[in-house]
Amino acid sequence: MKENAGVEDALATVGAVCWTIQIVPQIIKSYRSKSTLGLSANMMACWAASSMPFSSYIVTSQLSIPLQIQPHVFGFLCAVSWSQCLFYGHHYSRLKAGACLLGFLALWAGFETGSIYALRAGERNGTTAPLQFYGPEYWEIYKLGQVIGISLIFMAIDISGGIFSFLSLFFRNSLDIAAFVSYALVVLLDGIVVVLAFILNPRAERRRLRLEESQNIEGHRPRELTHLSMSGGHTVIDMPPINATASSSDKYSVIVPTYNERKNLPIIVWLLAKTFETHGIAWEIIVVDDASPDGTQEVAKQLAGIYGEDKVVLKPRAGKLGLGTAYVHGLGYCTGNYVIIMDADFSHHPKFIPEFINPGQSNATNALVVRRQQKLHNLDIVTGTRYSPVPFPAPPRGSPRPELGPGGVYGWDLKRKLVSRGANYLADTVLSPGVSDLTGSFRLYRLAVIRDIISRCTSKGYVFQMEIIVRARSLGYTVGEIPITFVDRIFGESKLSGNEIVGYAKGVGQLWWGV
């Protein structure tokens, strides 16, 4: 096609404007609502970071000025939105969130300056391979994030930007193949997302309407469940009838799944009993043991004799049947109206339970005060987080602040930390669950809520914890977080295996498709 600089600049300008303004509505919305709930901070960080190599590529290729401006403005706006996520969603201070933004911009400036000089030096020496590498590969990664939480209006603007930028290349004296492929991929990938939206969104809407019809509009009350289907409906588990005479005052049932926890169980029960008694909280512990060969059940029976059979309740099973089914089994014997699920290996310390119930009042001994404060945010689920410094939702202004420090992990090697962080990053990017720690299992639930959620779950193993939160969000239940410190087990070995890791990645994809 004949070279025409005017047409090239005009088309490139329209494309640049489309790609520049698409983030502005999100920034304004986050600022006005003072919330980034449902917006993935990791996604915005990836988009901002991917502008670094692409901006270097565009400048070095000397494409039209509007196309050179676009990735810089877009990357800057994504970085601003990312800092909003840190401030509103992860509760960073203004100073810390601003420092993160400035640090990223400084890193970007240094990276781009060095890249441009290096790429131009390569061109002068007849080497163009690095330049080709900078373009389509990073740009494709940059665009793949658009399957997450993006409106059709956003996608339409993005596709328009790709089309106009794509057309502008035909009015240059030579066609830039890397840019040609990049812009074509934008239109193609965005088009696939739009098609999927028209297919999947109606399904999701029908599912939402069915769920609304099934919920009791007067509040969350236990459903009459006698059978629960797990593992995609292939295993049906009988669930004992609910105790209809349970006390109307708040009582907390702790479900502790065990397998070879003979050494740990006496200590964790003692810590739980001391915590509950100190804070005047009614309690019981349901020990669900999967036929441990180390004598765990014998220890549980001895503990029931010490603390009382109404306080320590052993409900064994015939074999190692899985974590999700252990919860279902334990739920059938809960007499409290709240359920706490935790590990028996000291990874989850009972000292955090008062914070779950009543952040900032962990020294309170008045049970009535505890009960009133627990309903302050009317949360259905409170989950412990290893990766957030402050609770969510934050305590009201003027109320006592939590005494416990920020979350963290102790006793793990680098490999296990990377696996955990990577798992949460993957889930946050793909599923946008609205919590900072999706793989943790230290949680408090309303009894009716956890029964409702589990009745719909299909996963097994470590994916089960993730599915609970994802389904809770889809059902409209409210979820809060409390920072905890996670300490690696003292006795025994971790049950995390390579198969669990593979299954987790598979489970993320299944939840994205089916929930």
C-alpha positions as a printed NumPy array, in Angstrom:
array([[  0.   ,   0.   ,   0.   ],
       [  1.214,   3.537,  -0.753],
       [  2.994,   5.311,   2.066],
       [  0.897,   8.072,   3.639],
       [  2.25 ,   9.583,   6.861],
       [ -0.922,  11.591,   7.49 ],
       [ -3.223,   8.575,   7.357],
       [ -0.769,   6.547,   9.427],
       [ -0.701,   9.184,  12.167],
       [ -4.485,   9.628,  12.094],
       [ -5.207,   5.918,  12.47 ],
       [ -2.47 ,   5.516,  15.059],
       [ -3.882,   8.454,  17.033],
       [ -7.36 ,   6.9  ,  17.167],
       [ -5.865,   3.574,  18.264],
       [ -3.684,   5.251,  20.881],
       [ -6.627,   7.193,  22.306],
       [ -8.73 ,   4.017,  22.572],
       [ -5.973,   2.171,  24.378],
       [ -5.154,   5.116,  26.606],
       [ -8.604,   5.977,  27.947],
       [ -9.713,   2.419,  28.7  ],
       [ -8.138,   2.453,  32.192],
       [ -9.368,   5.938,  33.155],
       [-12.949,   4.843,  34.048],
       [-11.546,   2.143,  36.336],
       [ -9.303,   4.655,  38.135],
       [-12.216,   7.058,  38.619],
       [-14.511,   4.272,  39.833],
       [-11.946,   3.039,  42.363],
       [-11.38 ,   6.577,  43.645],
       [-15.078,   7.365,  44.039],
       [-16.013,   4.07 ,  45.668],
       [-12.812,   3.921,  47.752],
       [-12.668,   0.24 ,  46.882],
       [-10.986,  -2.077,  44.379],
       [-12.959,  -5.17 ,  45.369],
       [-13.025,  -7.593,  42.426],
       [-10.096,  -5.879,  40.673],
       [ -6.888,  -7.922,  40.631],
       [ -3.819,  -6.001,  41.772],
       [ -1.636,  -8.668,  40.163],
       [ -3.365,  -8.169,  36.825],
       [ -2.759,  -4.408,  36.89 ],
       [  0.852,  -4.971,  37.925],
       [  1.373,  -7.375,  35.006],
       [ -0.144,  -4.917,  32.539],
       [  1.995,  -2.084,  33.837],
       [  5.154,  -4.216,  33.774],
       [  4.473,  -5.496,  30.262],
       [  4.448,  -1.921,  28.978],
       [  8.156,  -1.696,  29.809],
       [  9.53 ,  -3.942,  27.029],
       [  6.797,  -2.977,  24.561],
       [  7.439,   0.746,  24.939],
       [ 11.138,   0.1  ,  24.298],
       [ 10.248,  -1.883,  21.184],
       [  7.887,   0.792,  19.816],
       [ 10.357,   3.649,  20.343],
       [ 13.286,   1.739,  18.849],
       [ 11.179,   0.724,  15.835],
       [ 10.352,   4.415,  15.3  ],
       [  6.655,   3.793,  14.743],
       [  4.353,   6.819,  14.599],
       [  4.456,   9.22 ,  17.542],
       [  0.926,   8.341,  18.772],
       [  1.881,   4.662,  18.916],
       [  5.022,   5.565,  20.867],
       [  2.996,   7.587,  23.364],
       [  0.317,   4.929,  23.885],
       [  2.241,   2.245,  25.848],
       [  3.767,   4.901,  28.088],
       [  0.431,   6.447,  29.025],
       [ -1.262,   3.062,  29.303],
       [  1.51 ,   1.645,  31.493],
       [  1.417,   4.72 ,  33.726],
       [ -2.364,   4.48 ,  34.188],
       [ -2.119,   0.753,  34.932],
       [  0.531,   1.535,  37.54 ],
       [ -1.779,   4.14 ,  39.095],
       [ -4.603,   1.58 ,  39.218],
       [ -2.181,  -0.941,  40.741],
       [ -1.257,   1.539,  43.483],
       [ -4.984,   2.059,  44.134],
       [ -5.329,  -1.698,  44.615],
       [ -2.493,  -1.605,  47.134],
       [ -4.079,   1.312,  48.998],
       [ -7.751,   0.303,  48.967],
       [ -7.565,  -3.477,  48.616],
       [ -4.376,  -4.408,  50.49 ],
       [ -4.601,  -1.519,  52.98 ],
       [ -1.186,  -0.033,  52.285],
       [ -0.668,   3.461,  53.659],
       [ -0.738,   6.358,  51.181],
       [  2.996,   6.77 ,  51.646],
       [  3.747,   3.094,  51.007],
       [  1.419,   2.85 ,  47.986],
       [  2.883,   6.069,  46.55 ],
       [  6.419,   4.791,  47.109],
       [  5.561,   1.591,  45.223],
       [  4.236,   3.669,  42.31 ],
       [  7.297,   5.925,  42.195],
       [  9.623,   2.939,  42.514],
       [  7.985,   1.232,  39.549],
       [  8.184,   4.387,  37.411],
       [ 11.876,   4.792,  38.257],
       [ 12.532,   1.152,  37.354],
       [ 10.651,   1.586,  34.085],
       [ 12.613,   4.702,  33.137],
       [ 15.922,   2.955,  33.751],
       [ 14.87 ,  -0.21 ,  31.933],
       [ 13.589,   1.62 ,  28.86 ],
       [ 16.588,   3.921,  28.588],
       [ 19.014,   1.02 ,  28.762],
       [ 16.932,  -1.108,  26.391],
       [ 16.681,   1.585,  23.714],
       [ 20.439,   2.19 ,  23.706],
       [ 21.123,  -1.559,  23.618],
       [ 18.613,  -2.263,  20.842],
       [ 19.859,   0.593,  18.675],
       [ 23.429,  -0.551,  19.175],
       [ 22.37 ,  -3.999,  17.989],
       [ 20.704,  -2.507,  14.911],
       [ 23.854,  -0.591,  14.017],
       [ 25.736,  -3.886,  14.106],
       [ 23.112,  -5.623,  11.961],
       [ 21.435,  -7.546,  14.813],
       [ 17.619,  -7.363,  14.953],
       [ 16.779, -10.571,  16.835],
       [ 16.56 ,  -8.851,  20.252],
       [ 14.201,  -6.26 ,  18.781],
       [ 11.895,  -8.955,  17.419],
       [ 11.935, -10.667,  20.812],
       [ 10.825,  -7.522,  22.627],
       [  7.702,  -7.1  ,  20.538],
       [  5.178,  -9.883,  20.07 ],
       [  6.17 , -12.213,  22.903],
       [  5.758,  -9.685,  25.704],
       [  2.765,  -8.078,  24.055],
       [  0.967, -11.412,  23.837],
       [  1.572, -12.039,  27.533],
       [  0.431,  -8.511,  28.214],
       [ -2.891,  -9.098,  26.475],
       [ -3.626, -12.55 ,  27.878],
       [ -4.638, -11.022,  31.192],
       [ -7.851,  -9.614,  29.74 ],
       [ -9.965, -12.604,  30.595],
       [-10.184, -11.328,  34.174],
       [-12.876,  -8.941,  35.348],
       [-13.141,  -6.857,  32.17 ],
       [-16.356,  -5.336,  30.801],
       [-17.533,  -5.681,  27.208],
       [-17.283,  -1.904,  26.795],
       [-13.641,  -2.138,  27.779],
       [-13.099,  -4.959,  25.308],
       [-14.832,  -3.033,  22.514],
       [-12.544,  -0.043,  23.085],
       [ -9.515,  -2.331,  23.203],
       [-10.469,  -4.074,  19.954],
       [-11.018,  -0.676,  18.322],
       [ -7.575,   0.418,  19.435],
       [ -6.066,  -2.728,  17.964],
       [ -7.874,  -2.308,  14.647],
       [ -6.86 ,   1.332,  14.156],
       [ -3.263,   0.669,  15.222],
       [ -3.193,  -2.361,  12.92 ],
       [ -4.447,  -0.313,   9.946],
       [ -1.924,   2.462,  10.559],
       [  0.93 ,   0.055,   9.785],
       [ -0.197,  -0.272,   6.155],
       [  0.565,   3.39 ,   5.51 ],
       [  4.279,   3.102,   6.341],
       [  6.984,   2.668,   3.751],
       [  7.567,  -0.867,   5.07 ],
       [  5.372,  -3.184,   7.093],
       [  6.607,  -3.859,  10.645],
       [  5.992,  -7.592,  11.007],
       [  6.372,  -7.707,  14.806],
       [  3.913,  -4.866,  15.34 ],
       [  1.607,  -6.394,  12.699],
       [  1.5  ,  -9.696,  14.598],
       [  1.101,  -7.954,  17.963],
       [ -1.874,  -5.83 ,  16.946],
       [ -3.485,  -8.755,  15.12 ],
       [ -3.156, -10.848,  18.267],
       [ -4.832,  -8.088,  20.268],
       [ -7.887,  -8.14 ,  18.017],
       [ -7.945, -11.945,  17.868],
       [ -7.55 , -12.569,  21.603],
       [ -9.989,  -9.831,  22.564],
       [-12.469, -11.154,  20.038],
       [-12.274, -14.61 ,  21.604],
       [-12.982, -13.085,  25.023],
       [-16.034, -11.249,  23.664],
       [-17.367, -14.448,  22.085],
       [-16.841, -16.333,  25.348],
       [-18.599, -13.536,  27.225],
       [-21.689, -13.947,  25.059],
       [-21.589, -17.688,  25.694],
       [-20.667, -17.778,  29.396],
       [-22.323, -14.637,  30.798],
       [-25.891, -15.83 ,  30.166],
       [-24.991, -19.11 ,  31.868],
       [-23.643, -17.233,  34.88 ],
       [-26.763, -15.054,  35.045],
       [-29.047, -18.08 ,  34.998],
       [-26.947, -19.689,  37.713],
       [-27.144, -16.532,  39.832],
       [-30.925, -16.382,  39.516],
       [-31.237, -20.022,  40.532],
       [-29.055, -19.392,  43.588],
       [-31.068, -16.335,  44.597],
       [-34.272, -18.325,  44.398],
       [-32.786, -21.066,  46.582],
       [-31.626, -18.712,  49.344],
       [-33.838, -17.784,  52.259],
       [-34.498, -14.042,  52.006],
       [-34.858, -13.791,  55.792],
       [-31.208, -14.616,  56.346],
       [-28.793, -17.516,  56.331],
       [-30.434, -20.526,  57.954],
       [-29.309, -24.147,  57.778],
       [-30.681, -25.957,  54.781],
       [-32.273, -29.367,  55.195],
       [-29.431, -31.416,  53.775],
       [-29.282, -35.147,  54.186],
       [-26.865, -35.937,  51.35 ],
       [-23.955, -33.973,  49.981],
       [-22.323, -34.698,  46.637],
       [-18.562, -34.421,  46.379],
       [-16.035, -35.031,  43.6  ],
       [-18.307, -34.003,  40.767],
       [-21.239, -36.018,  42.046],
       [-19.491, -39.385,  42.015],
       [-19.416, -39.805,  45.798],
       [-22.545, -39.367,  47.91 ],
       [-21.986, -38.863,  51.621],
       [-24.683, -39.378,  54.228],
       [-24.872, -36.459,  56.62 ],
       [-26.402, -36.971,  60.083],
       [-29.416, -34.789,  60.916],
       [-28.782, -31.418,  62.484],
       [-29.29 , -31.081,  66.233],
       [-32.502, -29.046,  66.406],
       [-32.02 , -28.226,  70.089],
       [-28.747, -26.325,  69.72 ],
       [-28.438, -23.304,  71.982],
       [-29.484, -19.947,  70.567],
       [-26.404, -18.255,  72.076],
       [-23.215, -18.214,  70.036],
       [-21.187, -21.382,  70.202],
       [-18.068, -22.198,  68.197],
       [-17.495, -25.696,  66.873],
       [-13.887, -26.399,  65.873],
       [-13.428, -29.096,  63.234],
       [ -9.923, -30.574,  63.37 ],
       [ -9.171, -33.143,  60.632],
       [ -6.362, -35.458,  61.729],
       [ -4.111, -38.098,  60.272],
       [ -1.117, -39.222,  62.348],
       [ -1.382, -36.287,  64.773],
       [ -0.913, -38.231,  68.019],
       [  1.79 , -35.883,  69.329],
       [  0.133, -32.674,  68.207],
       [ -3.474, -33.292,  69.247],
       [ -3.117, -32.982,  73.071],
       [ -1.316, -29.654,  72.78 ],
       [ -3.67 , -28.1  ,  70.232],
       [ -6.719, -29.158,  72.283],
       [ -5.195, -27.633,  75.421],
       [ -4.468, -24.369,  73.597],
       [ -7.989, -24.239,  72.169],
       [ -9.605, -24.926,  75.531],
       [ -7.49 , -22.275,  77.242],
       [ -8.26 , -19.691,  74.548],
       [-12.008, -20.257,  74.653],
       [-12.226, -20.344,  78.442],
       [-10.127, -17.189,  78.799],
       [-12.456, -15.253,  76.52 ],
       [-15.716, -16.707,  77.784],
       [-16.635, -18.4  ,  74.509],
       [-18.795, -21.53 ,  74.307],
       [-16.956, -24.226,  72.376],
       [-16.571, -27.813,  71.254],
       [-13.891, -29.625,  69.248],
       [-14.851, -32.177,  66.595],
       [-11.902, -34.475,  65.849],
       [-12.311, -36.166,  62.464],
       [ -9.637, -38.836,  62.24 ],
       [ -9.012, -40.842,  59.08 ],
       [ -7.963, -44.126,  60.73 ],
       [ -4.53 , -42.878,  61.788],
       [ -2.181, -45.815,  62.44 ],
       [ -0.166, -43.868,  65.05 ],
       [ -2.791, -43.937,  67.822],
       [ -4.397, -40.538,  67.248],
       [ -7.874, -41.905,  68.018],
       [ -6.773, -43.325,  71.373],
       [ -5.365, -39.929,  72.335],
       [ -8.623, -38.23 ,  71.282],
       [-10.612, -40.588,  73.526],
       [ -8.352, -39.747,  76.467],
       [ -8.845, -36.027,  75.808],
       [-12.624, -36.518,  75.754],
       [-12.332, -38.09 ,  79.197],
       [-10.325, -35.12 ,  80.476],
       [-12.296, -32.213,  78.996],
       [-15.685, -33.91 ,  78.693],
       [-17.329, -35.776,  75.851],
       [-19.394, -32.673,  75.073],
       [-16.182, -30.667,  74.562],
       [-13.964, -33.098,  72.659],
       [-15.982, -35.2  ,  70.222],
       [-14.221, -37.958,  68.268],
       [-15.873, -38.845,  64.968],
       [-13.502, -41.245,  63.18 ],
       [-13.745, -42.532,  59.631],
       [-12.785, -45.827,  58.063],
       [ -9.847, -44.534,  56.033],
       [ -8.067, -41.585,  54.481],
       [-10.975, -40.163,  52.489],
       [ -9.886, -36.601,  51.794],
       [ -9.996, -33.157,  53.384],
       [-13.283, -31.981,  51.894],
       [-15.207, -35.043,  53.01 ],
       [-13.653, -34.689,  56.484],
       [-15.276, -31.259,  56.781],
       [-18.618, -32.653,  55.631],
       [-18.349, -35.449,  58.177],
       [-17.517, -33.039,  60.998],
       [-20.288, -30.595,  60.09 ],
       [-22.858, -33.272,  60.774],
       [-21.939, -33.266,  64.463],
       [-21.563, -29.524,  65.106],
       [-23.92 , -28.08 ,  67.733],
       [-22.601, -24.525,  67.465],
       [-23.836, -21.827,  65.124],
       [-20.289, -20.951,  64.053],
       [-17.636, -23.327,  62.732],
       [-13.86 , -22.922,  62.885],
       [-11.723, -25.13 ,  60.663],
       [ -8.015, -25.44 ,  61.402],
       [ -5.071, -27.82 ,  61.267],
       [ -3.881, -29.844,  64.245],
       [ -0.16 , -29.357,  63.596],
       [  0.261, -25.841,  65.162],
       [  0.428, -24.226,  61.745],
       [ -2.687, -22.39 ,  62.957],
       [ -2.386, -21.023,  66.488],
       [ -5.614, -20.715,  68.521],
       [ -4.516, -17.287,  69.793],
       [ -5.877, -15.796,  66.554],
       [ -9.424, -17.064,  67.121],
       [-10.497, -14.094,  69.311],
       [ -9.321, -11.829,  66.494],
       [-11.488, -13.764,  64.04 ],
       [-14.491, -13.227,  66.282],
       [-13.788,  -9.679,  67.371],
       [-10.776,  -7.813,  65.861],
       [ -9.187,  -5.475,  68.365],
       [-10.915,  -6.978,  71.416],
       [ -8.763, -10.045,  72.025],
       [ -8.494,  -9.139,  75.724],
       [-12.274,  -8.984,  76.196],
       [-13.713, -11.498,  78.65 ],
       [-17.342, -10.428,  78.427],
       [-19.005, -12.976,  76.15 ],
       [-21.896, -10.622,  75.391],
       [-19.482,  -7.981,  74.106],
       [-17.762, -10.593,  71.966],
       [-21.059, -11.669,  70.427],
       [-22.15 ,  -8.118,  69.662],
       [-18.833,  -7.13 ,  68.123],
       [-18.661, -10.248,  65.976],
       [-21.685,  -9.051,  64.028],
       [-20.169,  -5.597,  63.498],
       [-19.432,  -6.335,  59.821],
       [-22.039,  -9.112,  59.566],
       [-19.44 , -11.373,  57.95 ],
       [-20.302, -14.886,  56.868],
       [-16.668, -16.005,  56.645],
       [-13.453, -14.815,  58.299],
       [-10.258, -16.287,  56.884],
       [ -6.721, -16.079,  58.188],
       [ -4.243, -14.491,  55.801],
       [ -0.488, -14.934,  55.73 ],
       [ -0.032, -12.225,  53.114],
       [ -1.833,  -9.095,  54.358],
       [ -0.633,  -6.679,  57.072],
       [ -4.073,  -5.534,  58.291],
       [ -7.603,  -6.943,  58.709],
       [-10.292,  -6.569,  56.079],
       [-12.739,  -4.945,  56.47 ],
       [-10.775,  -2.528,  58.631],
       [-12.127,  -1.804,  62.141],
       [-14.33 ,   1.31 ,  62.336],
       [-12.633,   4.609,  62.994],
       [-11.994,   5.084,  66.693],
       [-12.33 ,   1.401,  67.578],
       [ -9.443,  -0.535,  69.175],
       [ -6.937,  -1.811,  66.649],
       [ -5.943,  -5.481,  66.523],
       [ -3.113,  -6.314,  68.87 ],
       [ -1.612,  -8.935,  66.602],
       [  0.957,  -8.038,  63.987],
       [  0.965,  -8.534,  60.225],
       [  0.645, -11.961,  58.678],
       [  3.64 , -14.072,  57.767],
       [  5.12 , -17.538,  57.288],
       [  7.83 , -19.103,  59.442],
       [  9.759, -22.338,  59.06 ],
       [  9.372, -22.746,  55.293],
       [ 12.239, -23.069,  52.863],
       [ 12.398, -20.884,  49.757],
       [ 10.869, -23.571,  47.536],
       [  7.731, -23.92 ,  49.619],
       [  7.341, -20.149,  49.943],
       [  7.554, -19.801,  46.172],
       [  4.987, -22.57 ,  45.68 ],
       [  2.547, -20.905,  48.091],
       [  3.041, -17.431,  46.66 ],
       [  2.795, -18.756,  43.13 ],
       [ -0.416, -20.625,  43.912],
       [ -2.028, -17.515,  45.393],
       [ -0.786, -15.351,  42.528],
       [ -2.25 , -17.747,  39.968],
       [ -5.603, -17.912,  41.732],
       [ -5.778, -14.15 ,  42.318],
       [ -5.013, -13.408,  38.671],
       [ -7.432, -15.932,  37.205],
       [-10.268, -15.917,  39.748],
       [-10.126, -12.466,  41.451],
       [-11.454, -13.934,  44.727],
       [-11.173, -10.726,  46.747],
       [ -8.916, -12.223,  49.441],
       [ -5.14 , -12.143,  49.764],
       [ -4.665, -15.773,  50.869],
       [ -6.827, -18.221,  48.955],
       [ -4.913, -21.378,  49.884],
       [ -5.079, -21.008,  53.67 ],
       [ -7.389, -23.27 ,  55.678],
       [ -7.672, -21.409,  59.014],
       [-11.206, -20.003,  58.802],
       [-14.388, -19.184,  60.68 ],
       [-17.799, -19.758,  59.079],
       [-21.43 , -19.383,  59.927],
       [-22.672, -22.963,  60.153],
       [-25.482, -22.418,  57.656],
       [-23.113, -20.748,  55.199],
       [-20.442, -23.456,  55.157],
       [-23.115, -26.125,  54.753],
       [-24.595, -24.301,  51.793],
       [-21.205, -23.807,  50.133],
       [-19.949, -27.341,  50.696],
       [-23.144, -28.761,  49.241],
       [-22.071, -27.213,  45.922],
       [-18.347, -28.025,  46.012],
       [-16.82 , -30.616,  43.694],
       [-13.091, -30.343,  44.457],
       [-10.82 , -32.478,  46.596],
       [ -7.521, -31.889,  48.364],
       [ -6.029, -28.412,  48.66 ],
       [ -8.22 , -27.094,  45.833],
       [-11.174, -27.544,  48.158],
       [-10.113, -24.569,  50.318],
       [ -9.902, -22.378,  47.252],
       [-13.276, -23.468,  45.918],
       [-15.002, -22.577,  49.196],
       [-13.985, -18.906,  48.931],
       [-14.648, -18.678,  45.196],
       [-18.12 , -20.139,  45.607],
       [-18.777, -17.948,  48.645],
       [-18.122, -14.868,  46.519],
       [-20.312, -16.135,  43.689],
       [-23.138, -16.789,  46.154],
       [-22.892, -13.296,  47.616],
       [-21.581, -14.256,  51.056],
       [-19.396, -11.705,  52.858],
       [-15.753, -12.564,  53.547],
       [-13.247, -10.826,  55.838],
       [ -9.577, -11.418,  56.638],
       [ -7.42 , -11.382,  59.76 ],
       [ -3.588, -11.476,  59.525],
       [ -2.082, -14.633,  61.024],
       [  1.405, -16.057,  61.384],
       [  1.718, -19.511,  59.871],
       [  4.344, -21.731,  61.506],
       [  5.514, -24.973,  59.934],
       [  4.487, -28.129,  61.755],
       [  6.503, -29.243,  64.786],
       [  5.835, -32.991,  64.574],
       [  5.14 , -35.09 ,  61.484],
       [  5.492, -34.328,  57.813],
       [  3.64 , -32.009,  55.461],
       [  1.009, -33.747,  53.345],
       [  1.562, -31.456,  50.34 ],
       [  2.655, -33.491,  47.314],
       [  3.515, -32.9  ,  43.682],
       [  0.159, -34.35 ,  42.676],
       [ -1.568, -31.762,  44.867],
       [  0.285, -28.954,  43.075],
       [ -0.729, -30.257,  39.652],
       [ -4.274, -30.756,  40.872],
       [ -4.338, -27.199,  42.19 ],
       [ -3.429, -25.715,  38.814],
       [ -6.088, -27.869,  37.18 ],
       [ -8.601, -26.808,  39.817],
       [ -7.998, -23.108,  39.131],
       [ -8.937, -23.646,  35.514],
       [-12.029, -25.642,  36.425],
       [-13.232, -22.962,  38.846],
       [-12.674, -20.222,  36.273],
       [-14.791, -22.166,  33.809],
       [-17.494, -23.491,  36.101],
       [-18.084, -21.003,  38.945]])
